[in-house]
PDB file of C-alpha atoms and ligand atoms in Angstrom:
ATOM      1  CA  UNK A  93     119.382  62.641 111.890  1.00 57.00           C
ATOM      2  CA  UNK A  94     120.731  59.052 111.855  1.00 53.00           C
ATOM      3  CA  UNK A  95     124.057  60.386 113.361  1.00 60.00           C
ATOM      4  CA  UNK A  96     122.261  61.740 116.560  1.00 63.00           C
ATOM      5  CA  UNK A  97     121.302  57.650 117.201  1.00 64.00           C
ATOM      6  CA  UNK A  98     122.436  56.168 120.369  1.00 66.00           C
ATOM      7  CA  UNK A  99     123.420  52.732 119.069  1.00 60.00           C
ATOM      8  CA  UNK A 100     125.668  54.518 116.074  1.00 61.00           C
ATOM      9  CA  UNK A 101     126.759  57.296 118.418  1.00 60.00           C
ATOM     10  CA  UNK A 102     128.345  54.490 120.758  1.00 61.00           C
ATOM     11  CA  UNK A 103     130.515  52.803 117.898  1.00 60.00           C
ATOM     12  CA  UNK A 104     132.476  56.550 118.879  1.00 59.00           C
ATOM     13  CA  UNK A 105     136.055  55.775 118.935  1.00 58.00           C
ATOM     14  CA  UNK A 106     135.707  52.251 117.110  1.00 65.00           C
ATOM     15  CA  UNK A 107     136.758  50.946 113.911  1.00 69.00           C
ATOM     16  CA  UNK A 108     133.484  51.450 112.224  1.00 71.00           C
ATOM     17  CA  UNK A 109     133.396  55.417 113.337  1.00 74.00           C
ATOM     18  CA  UNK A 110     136.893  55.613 111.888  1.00 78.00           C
ATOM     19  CA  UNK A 111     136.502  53.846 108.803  1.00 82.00           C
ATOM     20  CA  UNK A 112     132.772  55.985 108.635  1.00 86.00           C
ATOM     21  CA  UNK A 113     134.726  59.205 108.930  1.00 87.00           C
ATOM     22  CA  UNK A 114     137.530  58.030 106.475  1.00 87.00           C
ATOM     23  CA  UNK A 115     135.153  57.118 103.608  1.00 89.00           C
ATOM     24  CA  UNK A 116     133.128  60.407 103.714  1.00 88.00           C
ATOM     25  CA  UNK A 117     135.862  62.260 104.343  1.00 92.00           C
ATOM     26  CA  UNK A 118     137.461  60.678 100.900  1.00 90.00           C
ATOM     27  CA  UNK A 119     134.406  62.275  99.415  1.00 94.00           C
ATOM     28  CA  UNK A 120     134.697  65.775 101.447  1.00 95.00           C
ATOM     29  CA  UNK A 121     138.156  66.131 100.018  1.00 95.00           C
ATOM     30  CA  UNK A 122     137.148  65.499  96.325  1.00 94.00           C
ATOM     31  CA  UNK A 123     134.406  68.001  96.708  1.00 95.00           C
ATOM     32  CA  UNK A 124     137.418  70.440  98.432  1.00 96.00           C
ATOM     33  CA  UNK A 125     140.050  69.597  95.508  1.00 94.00           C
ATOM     34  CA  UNK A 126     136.984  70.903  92.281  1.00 93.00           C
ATOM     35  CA  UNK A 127     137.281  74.266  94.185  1.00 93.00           C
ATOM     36  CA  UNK A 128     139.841  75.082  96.790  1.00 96.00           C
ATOM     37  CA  UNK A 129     143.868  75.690  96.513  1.00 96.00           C
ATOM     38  CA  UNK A 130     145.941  72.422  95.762  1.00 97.00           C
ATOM     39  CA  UNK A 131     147.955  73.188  98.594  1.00 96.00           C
ATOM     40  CA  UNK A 132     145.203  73.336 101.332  1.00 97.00           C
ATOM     41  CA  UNK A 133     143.829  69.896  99.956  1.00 97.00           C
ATOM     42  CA  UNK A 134     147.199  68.491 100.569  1.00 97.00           C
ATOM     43  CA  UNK A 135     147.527  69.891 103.842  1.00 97.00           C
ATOM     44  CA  UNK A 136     144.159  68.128 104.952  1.00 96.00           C
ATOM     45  CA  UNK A 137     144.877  64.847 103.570  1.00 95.00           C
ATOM     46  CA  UNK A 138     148.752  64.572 104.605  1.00 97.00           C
ATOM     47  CA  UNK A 139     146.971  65.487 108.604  1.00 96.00           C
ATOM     48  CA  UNK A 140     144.030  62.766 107.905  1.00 93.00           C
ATOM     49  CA  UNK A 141     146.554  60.021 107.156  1.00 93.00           C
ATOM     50  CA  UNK A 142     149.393  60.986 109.408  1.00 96.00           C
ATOM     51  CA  UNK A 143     146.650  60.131 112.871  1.00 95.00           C
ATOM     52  CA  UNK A 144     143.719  59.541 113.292  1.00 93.00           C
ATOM     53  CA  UNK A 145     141.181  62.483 113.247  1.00 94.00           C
ATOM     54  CA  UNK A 146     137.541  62.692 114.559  1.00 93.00           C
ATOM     55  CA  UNK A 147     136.905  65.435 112.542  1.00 95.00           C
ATOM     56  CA  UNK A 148     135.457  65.591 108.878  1.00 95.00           C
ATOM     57  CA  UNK A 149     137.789  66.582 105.738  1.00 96.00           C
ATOM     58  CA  UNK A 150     134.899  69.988 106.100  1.00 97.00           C
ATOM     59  CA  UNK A 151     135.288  70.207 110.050  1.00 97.00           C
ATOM     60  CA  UNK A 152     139.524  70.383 109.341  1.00 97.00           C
ATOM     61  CA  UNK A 153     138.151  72.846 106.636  1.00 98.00           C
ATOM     62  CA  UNK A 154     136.715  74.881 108.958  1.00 98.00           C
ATOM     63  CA  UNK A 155     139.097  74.674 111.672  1.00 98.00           C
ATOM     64  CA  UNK A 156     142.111  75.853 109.301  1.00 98.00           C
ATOM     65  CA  UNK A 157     140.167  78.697 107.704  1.00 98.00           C
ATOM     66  CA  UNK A 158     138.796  80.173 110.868  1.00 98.00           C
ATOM     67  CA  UNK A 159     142.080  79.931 112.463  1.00 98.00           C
ATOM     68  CA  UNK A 160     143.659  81.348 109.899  1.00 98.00           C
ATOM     69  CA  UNK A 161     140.917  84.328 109.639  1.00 98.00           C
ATOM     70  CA  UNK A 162     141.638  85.276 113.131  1.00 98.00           C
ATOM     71  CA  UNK A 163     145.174  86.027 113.092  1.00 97.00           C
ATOM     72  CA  UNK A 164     144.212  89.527 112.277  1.00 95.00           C
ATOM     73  CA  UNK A 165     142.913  89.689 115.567  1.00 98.00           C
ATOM     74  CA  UNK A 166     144.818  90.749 118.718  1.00 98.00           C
ATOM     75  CA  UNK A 167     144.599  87.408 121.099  1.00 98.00           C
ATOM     76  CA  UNK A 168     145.985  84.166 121.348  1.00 98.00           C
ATOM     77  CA  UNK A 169     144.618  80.375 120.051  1.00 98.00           C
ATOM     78  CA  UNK A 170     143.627  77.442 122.051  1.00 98.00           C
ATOM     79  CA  UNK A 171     142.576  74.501 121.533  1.00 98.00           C
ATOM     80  CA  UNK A 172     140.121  72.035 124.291  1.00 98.00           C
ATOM     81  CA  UNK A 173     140.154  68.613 123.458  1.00 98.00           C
ATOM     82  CA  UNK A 174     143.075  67.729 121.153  1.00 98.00           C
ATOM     83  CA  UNK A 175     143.287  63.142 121.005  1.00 98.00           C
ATOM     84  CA  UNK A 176     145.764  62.526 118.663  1.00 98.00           C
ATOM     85  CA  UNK A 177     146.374  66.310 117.694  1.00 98.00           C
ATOM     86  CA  UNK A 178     145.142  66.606 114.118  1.00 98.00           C
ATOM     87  CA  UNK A 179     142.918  69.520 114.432  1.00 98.00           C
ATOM     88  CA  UNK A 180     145.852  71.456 116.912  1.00 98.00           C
ATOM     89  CA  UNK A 181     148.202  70.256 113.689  1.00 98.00           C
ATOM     90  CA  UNK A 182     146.148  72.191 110.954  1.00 98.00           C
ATOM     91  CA  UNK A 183     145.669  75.453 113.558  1.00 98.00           C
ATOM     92  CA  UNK A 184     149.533  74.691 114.131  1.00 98.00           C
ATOM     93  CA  UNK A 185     150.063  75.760 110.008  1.00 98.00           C
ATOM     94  CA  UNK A 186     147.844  78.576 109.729  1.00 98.00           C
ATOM     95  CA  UNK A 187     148.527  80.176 113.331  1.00 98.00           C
ATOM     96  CA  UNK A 188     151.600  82.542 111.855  1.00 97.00           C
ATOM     97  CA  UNK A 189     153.453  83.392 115.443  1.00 97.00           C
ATOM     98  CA  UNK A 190     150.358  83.404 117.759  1.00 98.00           C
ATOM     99  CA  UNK A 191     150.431  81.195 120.732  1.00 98.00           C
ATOM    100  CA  UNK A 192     148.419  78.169 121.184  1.00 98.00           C
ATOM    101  CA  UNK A 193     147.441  76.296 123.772  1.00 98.00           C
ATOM    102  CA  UNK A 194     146.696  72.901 123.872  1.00 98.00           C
ATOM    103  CA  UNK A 195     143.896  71.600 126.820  1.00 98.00           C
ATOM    104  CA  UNK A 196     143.355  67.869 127.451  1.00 98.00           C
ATOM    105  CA  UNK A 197     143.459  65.713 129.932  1.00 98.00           C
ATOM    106  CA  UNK A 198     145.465  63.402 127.933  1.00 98.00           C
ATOM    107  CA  UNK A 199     143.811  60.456 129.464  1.00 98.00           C
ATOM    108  CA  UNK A 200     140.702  60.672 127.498  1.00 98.00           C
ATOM    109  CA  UNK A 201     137.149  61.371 128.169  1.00 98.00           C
ATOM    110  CA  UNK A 202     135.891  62.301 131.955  1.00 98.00           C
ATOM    111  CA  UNK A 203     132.699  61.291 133.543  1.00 97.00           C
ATOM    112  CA  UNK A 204     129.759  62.361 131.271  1.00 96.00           C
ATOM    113  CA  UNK A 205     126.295  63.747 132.975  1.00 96.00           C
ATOM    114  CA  UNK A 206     122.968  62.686 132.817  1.00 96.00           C
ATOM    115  CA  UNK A 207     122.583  65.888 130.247  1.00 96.00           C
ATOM    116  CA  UNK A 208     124.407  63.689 127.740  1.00 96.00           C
ATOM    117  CA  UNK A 209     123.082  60.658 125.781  1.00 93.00           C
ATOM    118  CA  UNK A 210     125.322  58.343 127.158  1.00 90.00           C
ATOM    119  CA  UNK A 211     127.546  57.452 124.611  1.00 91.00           C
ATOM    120  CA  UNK A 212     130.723  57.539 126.086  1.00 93.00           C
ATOM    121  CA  UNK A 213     133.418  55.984 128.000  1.00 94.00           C
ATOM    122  CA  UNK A 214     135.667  57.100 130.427  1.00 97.00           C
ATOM    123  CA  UNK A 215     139.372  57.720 129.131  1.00 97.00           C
ATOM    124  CA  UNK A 216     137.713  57.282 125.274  1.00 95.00           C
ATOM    125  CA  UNK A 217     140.061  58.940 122.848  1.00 96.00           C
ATOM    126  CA  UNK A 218     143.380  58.729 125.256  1.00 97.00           C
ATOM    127  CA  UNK A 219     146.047  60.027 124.115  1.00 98.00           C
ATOM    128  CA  UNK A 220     149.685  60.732 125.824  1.00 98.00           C
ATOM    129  CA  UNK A 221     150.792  64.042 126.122  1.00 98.00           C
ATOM    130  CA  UNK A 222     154.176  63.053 124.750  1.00 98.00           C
ATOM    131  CA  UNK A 223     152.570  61.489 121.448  1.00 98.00           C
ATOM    132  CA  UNK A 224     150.950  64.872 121.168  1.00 98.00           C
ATOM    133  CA  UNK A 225     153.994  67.191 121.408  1.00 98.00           C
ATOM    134  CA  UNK A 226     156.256  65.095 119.481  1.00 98.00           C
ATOM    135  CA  UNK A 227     153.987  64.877 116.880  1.00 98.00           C
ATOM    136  CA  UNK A 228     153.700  69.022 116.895  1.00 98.00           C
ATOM    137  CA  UNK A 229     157.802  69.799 117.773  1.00 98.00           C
ATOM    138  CA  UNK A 230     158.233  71.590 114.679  1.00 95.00           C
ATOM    139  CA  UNK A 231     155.896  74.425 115.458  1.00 98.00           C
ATOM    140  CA  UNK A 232     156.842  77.033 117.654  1.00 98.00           C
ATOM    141  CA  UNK A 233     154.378  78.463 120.700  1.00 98.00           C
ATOM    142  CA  UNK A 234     152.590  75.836 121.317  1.00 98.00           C
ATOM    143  CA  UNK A 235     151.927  75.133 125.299  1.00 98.00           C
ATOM    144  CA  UNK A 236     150.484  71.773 126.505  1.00 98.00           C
ATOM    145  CA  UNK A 237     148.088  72.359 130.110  1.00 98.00           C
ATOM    146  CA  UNK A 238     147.378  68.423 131.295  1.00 98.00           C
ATOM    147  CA  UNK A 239     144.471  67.974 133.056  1.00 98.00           C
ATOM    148  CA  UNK A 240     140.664  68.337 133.567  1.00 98.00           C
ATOM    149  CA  UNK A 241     139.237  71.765 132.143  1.00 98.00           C
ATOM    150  CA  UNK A 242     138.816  73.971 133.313  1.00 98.00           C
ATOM    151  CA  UNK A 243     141.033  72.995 136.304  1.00 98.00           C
ATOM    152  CA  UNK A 244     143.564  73.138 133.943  1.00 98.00           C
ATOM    153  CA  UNK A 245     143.736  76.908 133.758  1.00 98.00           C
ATOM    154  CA  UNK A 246     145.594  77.328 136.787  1.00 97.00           C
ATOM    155  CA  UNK A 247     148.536  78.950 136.166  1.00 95.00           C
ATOM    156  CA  UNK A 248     147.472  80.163 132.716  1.00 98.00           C
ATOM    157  CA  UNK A 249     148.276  84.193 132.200  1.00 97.00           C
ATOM    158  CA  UNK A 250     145.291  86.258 132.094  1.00 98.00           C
ATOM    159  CA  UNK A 251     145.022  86.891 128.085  1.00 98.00           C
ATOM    160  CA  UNK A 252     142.776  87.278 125.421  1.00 98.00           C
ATOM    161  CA  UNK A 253     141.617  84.853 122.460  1.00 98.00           C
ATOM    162  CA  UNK A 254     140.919  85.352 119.093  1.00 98.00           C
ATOM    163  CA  UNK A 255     140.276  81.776 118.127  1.00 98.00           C
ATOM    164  CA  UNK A 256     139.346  78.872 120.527  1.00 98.00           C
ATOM    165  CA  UNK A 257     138.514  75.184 119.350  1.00 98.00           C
ATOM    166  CA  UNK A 258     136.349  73.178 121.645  1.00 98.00           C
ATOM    167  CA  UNK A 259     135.674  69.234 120.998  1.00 98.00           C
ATOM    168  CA  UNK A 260     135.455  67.824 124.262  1.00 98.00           C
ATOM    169  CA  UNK A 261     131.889  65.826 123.438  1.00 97.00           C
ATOM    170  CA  UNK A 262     130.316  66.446 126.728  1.00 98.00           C
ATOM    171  CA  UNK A 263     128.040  68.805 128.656  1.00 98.00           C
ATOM    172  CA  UNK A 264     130.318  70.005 131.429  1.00 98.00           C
ATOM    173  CA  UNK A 265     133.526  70.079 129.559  1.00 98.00           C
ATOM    174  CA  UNK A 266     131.758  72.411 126.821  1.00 98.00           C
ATOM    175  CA  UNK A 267     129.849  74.380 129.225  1.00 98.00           C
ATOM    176  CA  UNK A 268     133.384  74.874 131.315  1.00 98.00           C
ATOM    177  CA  UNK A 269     135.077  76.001 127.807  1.00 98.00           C
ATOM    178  CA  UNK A 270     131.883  78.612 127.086  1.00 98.00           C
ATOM    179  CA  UNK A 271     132.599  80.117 130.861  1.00 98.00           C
ATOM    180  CA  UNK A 272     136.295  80.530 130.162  1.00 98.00           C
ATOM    181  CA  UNK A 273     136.591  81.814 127.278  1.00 98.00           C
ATOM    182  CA  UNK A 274     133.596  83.443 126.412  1.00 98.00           C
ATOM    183  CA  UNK A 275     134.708  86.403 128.451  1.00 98.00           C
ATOM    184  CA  UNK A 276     138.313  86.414 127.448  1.00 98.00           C
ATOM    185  CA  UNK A 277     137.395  86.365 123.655  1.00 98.00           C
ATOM    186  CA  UNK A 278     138.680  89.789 121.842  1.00 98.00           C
ATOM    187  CA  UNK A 279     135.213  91.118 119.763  1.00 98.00           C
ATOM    188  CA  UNK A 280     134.936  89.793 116.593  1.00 98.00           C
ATOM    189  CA  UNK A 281     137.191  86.248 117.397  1.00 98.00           C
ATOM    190  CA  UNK A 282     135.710  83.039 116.796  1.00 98.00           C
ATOM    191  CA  UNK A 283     134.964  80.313 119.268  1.00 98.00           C
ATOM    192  CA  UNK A 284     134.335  77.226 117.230  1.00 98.00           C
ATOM    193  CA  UNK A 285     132.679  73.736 118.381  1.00 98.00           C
ATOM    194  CA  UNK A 286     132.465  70.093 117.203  1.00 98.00           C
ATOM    195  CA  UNK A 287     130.015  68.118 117.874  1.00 97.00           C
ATOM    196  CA  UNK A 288     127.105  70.611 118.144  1.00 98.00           C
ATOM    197  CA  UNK A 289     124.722  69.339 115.574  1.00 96.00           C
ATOM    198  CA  UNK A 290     125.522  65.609 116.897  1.00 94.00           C
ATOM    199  CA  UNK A 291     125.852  65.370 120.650  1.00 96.00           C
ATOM    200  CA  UNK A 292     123.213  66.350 123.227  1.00 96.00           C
ATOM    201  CA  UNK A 293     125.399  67.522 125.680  1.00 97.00           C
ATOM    202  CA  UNK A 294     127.426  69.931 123.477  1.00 98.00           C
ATOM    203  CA  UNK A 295     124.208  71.345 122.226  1.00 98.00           C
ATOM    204  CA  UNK A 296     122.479  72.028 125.401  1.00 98.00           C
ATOM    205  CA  UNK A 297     125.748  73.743 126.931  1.00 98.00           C
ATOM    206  CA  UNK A 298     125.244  75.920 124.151  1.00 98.00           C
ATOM    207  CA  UNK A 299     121.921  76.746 124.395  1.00 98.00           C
ATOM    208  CA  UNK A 300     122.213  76.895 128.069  1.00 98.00           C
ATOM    209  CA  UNK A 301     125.244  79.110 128.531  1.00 98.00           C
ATOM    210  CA  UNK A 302     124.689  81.478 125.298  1.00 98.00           C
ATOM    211  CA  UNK A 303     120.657  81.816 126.671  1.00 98.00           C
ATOM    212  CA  UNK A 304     121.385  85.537 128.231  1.00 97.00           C
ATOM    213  CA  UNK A 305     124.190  86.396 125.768  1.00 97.00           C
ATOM    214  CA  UNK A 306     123.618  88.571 122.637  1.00 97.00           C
ATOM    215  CA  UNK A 307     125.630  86.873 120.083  1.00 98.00           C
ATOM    216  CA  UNK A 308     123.883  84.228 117.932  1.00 98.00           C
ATOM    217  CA  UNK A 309     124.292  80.587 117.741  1.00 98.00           C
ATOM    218  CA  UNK A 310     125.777  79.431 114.104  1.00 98.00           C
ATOM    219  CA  UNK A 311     125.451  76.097 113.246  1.00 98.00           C
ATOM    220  CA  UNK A 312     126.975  75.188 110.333  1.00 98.00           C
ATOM    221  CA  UNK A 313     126.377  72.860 107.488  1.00 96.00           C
ATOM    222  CA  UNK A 314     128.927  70.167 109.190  1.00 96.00           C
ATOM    223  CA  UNK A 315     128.530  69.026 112.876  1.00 97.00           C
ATOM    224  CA  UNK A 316     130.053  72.071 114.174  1.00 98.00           C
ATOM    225  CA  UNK A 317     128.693  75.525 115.755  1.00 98.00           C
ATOM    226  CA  UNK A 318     129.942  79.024 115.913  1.00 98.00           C
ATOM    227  CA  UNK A 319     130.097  82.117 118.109  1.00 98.00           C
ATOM    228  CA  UNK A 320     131.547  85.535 116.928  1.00 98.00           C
ATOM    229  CA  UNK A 321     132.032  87.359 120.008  1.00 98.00           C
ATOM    230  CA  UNK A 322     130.554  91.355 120.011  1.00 96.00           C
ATOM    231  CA  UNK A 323     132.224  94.166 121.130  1.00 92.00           C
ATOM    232  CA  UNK A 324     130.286  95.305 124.585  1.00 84.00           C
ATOM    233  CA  UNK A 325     127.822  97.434 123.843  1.00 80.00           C
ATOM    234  CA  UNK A 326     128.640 100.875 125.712  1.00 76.00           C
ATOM    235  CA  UNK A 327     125.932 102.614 127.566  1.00 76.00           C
ATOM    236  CA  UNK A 328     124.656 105.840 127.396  1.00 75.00           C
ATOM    237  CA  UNK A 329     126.238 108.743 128.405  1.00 74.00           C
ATOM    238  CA  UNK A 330     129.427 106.461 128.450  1.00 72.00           C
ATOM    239  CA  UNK A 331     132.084 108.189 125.977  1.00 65.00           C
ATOM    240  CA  UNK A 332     132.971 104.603 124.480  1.00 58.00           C
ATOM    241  CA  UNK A 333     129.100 104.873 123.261  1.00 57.00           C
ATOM    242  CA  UNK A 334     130.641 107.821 120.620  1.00 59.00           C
ATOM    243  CA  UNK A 335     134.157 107.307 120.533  1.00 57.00           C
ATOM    244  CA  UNK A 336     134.134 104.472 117.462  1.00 51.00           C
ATOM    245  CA  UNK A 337     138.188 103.834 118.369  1.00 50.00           C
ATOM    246  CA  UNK A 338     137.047 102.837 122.197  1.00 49.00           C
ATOM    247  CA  UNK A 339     134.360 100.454 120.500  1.00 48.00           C
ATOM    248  CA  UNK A 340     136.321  98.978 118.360  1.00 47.00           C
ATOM    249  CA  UNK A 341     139.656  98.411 121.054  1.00 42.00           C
ATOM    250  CA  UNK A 342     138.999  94.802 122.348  1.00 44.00           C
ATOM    251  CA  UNK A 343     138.392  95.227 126.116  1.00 42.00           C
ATOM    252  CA  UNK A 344     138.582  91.783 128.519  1.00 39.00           C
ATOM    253  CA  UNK A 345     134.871  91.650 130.407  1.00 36.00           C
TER     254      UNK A 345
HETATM  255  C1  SAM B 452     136.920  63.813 120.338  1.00 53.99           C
HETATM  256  S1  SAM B 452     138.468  63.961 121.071  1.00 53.99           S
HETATM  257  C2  SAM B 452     139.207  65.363 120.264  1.00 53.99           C
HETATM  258  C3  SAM B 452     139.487  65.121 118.783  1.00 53.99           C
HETATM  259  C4  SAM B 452     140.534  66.009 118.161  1.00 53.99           C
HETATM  260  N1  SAM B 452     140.222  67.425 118.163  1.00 53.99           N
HETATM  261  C5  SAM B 452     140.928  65.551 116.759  1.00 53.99           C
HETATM  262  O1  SAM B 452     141.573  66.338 116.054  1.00 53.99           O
HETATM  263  O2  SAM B 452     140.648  64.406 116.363  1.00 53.99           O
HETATM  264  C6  SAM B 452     138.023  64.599 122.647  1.00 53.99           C
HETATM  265  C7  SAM B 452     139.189  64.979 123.527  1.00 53.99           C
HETATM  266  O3  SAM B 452     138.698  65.812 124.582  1.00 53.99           O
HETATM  267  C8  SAM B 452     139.410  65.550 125.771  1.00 53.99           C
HETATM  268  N2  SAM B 452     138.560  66.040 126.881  1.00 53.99           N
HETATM  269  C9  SAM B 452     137.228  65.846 127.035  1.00 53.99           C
HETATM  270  N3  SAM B 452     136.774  66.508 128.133  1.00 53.99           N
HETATM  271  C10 SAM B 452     137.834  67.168 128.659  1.00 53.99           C
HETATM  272  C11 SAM B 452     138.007  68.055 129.776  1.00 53.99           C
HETATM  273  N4  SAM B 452     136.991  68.418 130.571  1.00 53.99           N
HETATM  274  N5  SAM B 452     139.241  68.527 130.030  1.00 53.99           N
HETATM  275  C12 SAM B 452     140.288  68.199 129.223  1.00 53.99           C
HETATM  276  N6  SAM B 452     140.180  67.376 128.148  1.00 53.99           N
HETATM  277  C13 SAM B 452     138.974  66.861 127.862  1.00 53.99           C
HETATM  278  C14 SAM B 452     139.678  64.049 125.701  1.00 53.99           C
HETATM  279  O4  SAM B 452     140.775  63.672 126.476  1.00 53.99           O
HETATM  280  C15 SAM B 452     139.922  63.834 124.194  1.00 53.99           C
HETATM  281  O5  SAM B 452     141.285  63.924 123.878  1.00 53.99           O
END
């Protein structure tokens, strides 16, 4: 519980988070390299020490494995919240030829709410869009949308997602990625979230936007949260309700 503390939660962004994060994420990626592919441990420490990268050696875990289980799914990626671009980097190897798009303001954190503890700053965790896209050139597909989210969607074709990664940190931005995408996610697709077990505001969004949905809140062992997304359930007398093809087909709600 000592994470969810105001006074350490405000050292966010500072040397002491980032030299925090490095040391137990030294000891994540021993723990990965007893049991998981050589290559994939590589992978996570060659991102960790190429920028810096708010996530656990676990959370990048997680990220890369759940991106890479959704590319069986029809849909595209995207990512909301993306600093230095570590986390878009490691969906960037696994994402095959899927798009992905890449949400930030690129100016750091916006205003928080009084639904979040008040550990932030405004423009925390700036980073230039240029930084972001030179540092990702090599991978094809990837589209960079500047601005506040969800304003930020303007222009952006009507699609579907299989995978969506949200680490924005606050109430509003969260709650704004749950609206988009929630409907827009092809059944069975993943939208993944740091931050849930560790910042008010992320939590509540969940809990408040997911309150009338039928699909269960995951937490998981690190600070992050999960939603698979269902197919819709067909009603009766509807021929989708015995037709297991028109189930299955992902359908945009
Ligand atoms: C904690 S950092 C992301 C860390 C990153 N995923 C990594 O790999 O280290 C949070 C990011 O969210 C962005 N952000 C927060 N709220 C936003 C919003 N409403 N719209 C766009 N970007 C937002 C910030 O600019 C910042 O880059």
């Amino acid at each position: 519980m000592w994470l969810r503390n105001k006074f350490v939660q405000r050292m966010g962004g500072g040397f002491f988070e980032q030299a925090g994060l490095d040391a137990w994420s030294k000891l994540q990626i021993a723990s990965l390299s007893a049991r998981k592919p050589t290559g994939e441990v590589k992978l996570l420490r060659k991102v960790r020490r190429e920028r810096k990268c708010l996530n656990s050696a676990w959370e990048c875990y997680n990220v890369m494995t759940l991106a890479r289980a959704m590319i069986k799914l029809p849909g595209a990626f995207a990512e909301v919240g993306c600093y230095q671009g570590t986390t878009a980097k490691l969906i960037c190897e696994v994402k095959g030829d899927k798009p992905l798009l890449l949400f930030d303001t690129f100016e750091g954190l916006p205003e928080d709410c009084d639904k979040d503890a008040r550990v932030h700053r405004v423009g925390q965790y700036a980073c230039s869009v240029e930084k972001v896209s030179g540092y990702l050139a090599g991978y094809e597909g990837v589209s960079y949308h500047k601005g506040l989210f969800p304003d930020s969607t303007d222009g952006v074709p009507e699609q579907q997602y299989a995978f969506v990664h949200f680490d924005v940190d606050l109430y509003e931005g969260t709650l704004a990625c749950l609206e988009y995408f929630y409907p827009r996610m092809t059944p069975g697709g993943v939208m993944l979230s740091h931050d849930y077990g560790m910042l008010k505001g992320v939590e509540q969004a969940f809990h408040d936007f997911m309150e009338d949905k039928p699909e269960p809140i995951i937490p998981q062992a690190t600070t992050q949260v999960m939603i698979i997304k269902q197919a819709p359930v067909a009603a009766a007398g509807d021929p989708a309700a015995t037709d297991p093809a028109a189930q299955a087909a992902p359908v945009l709600r």
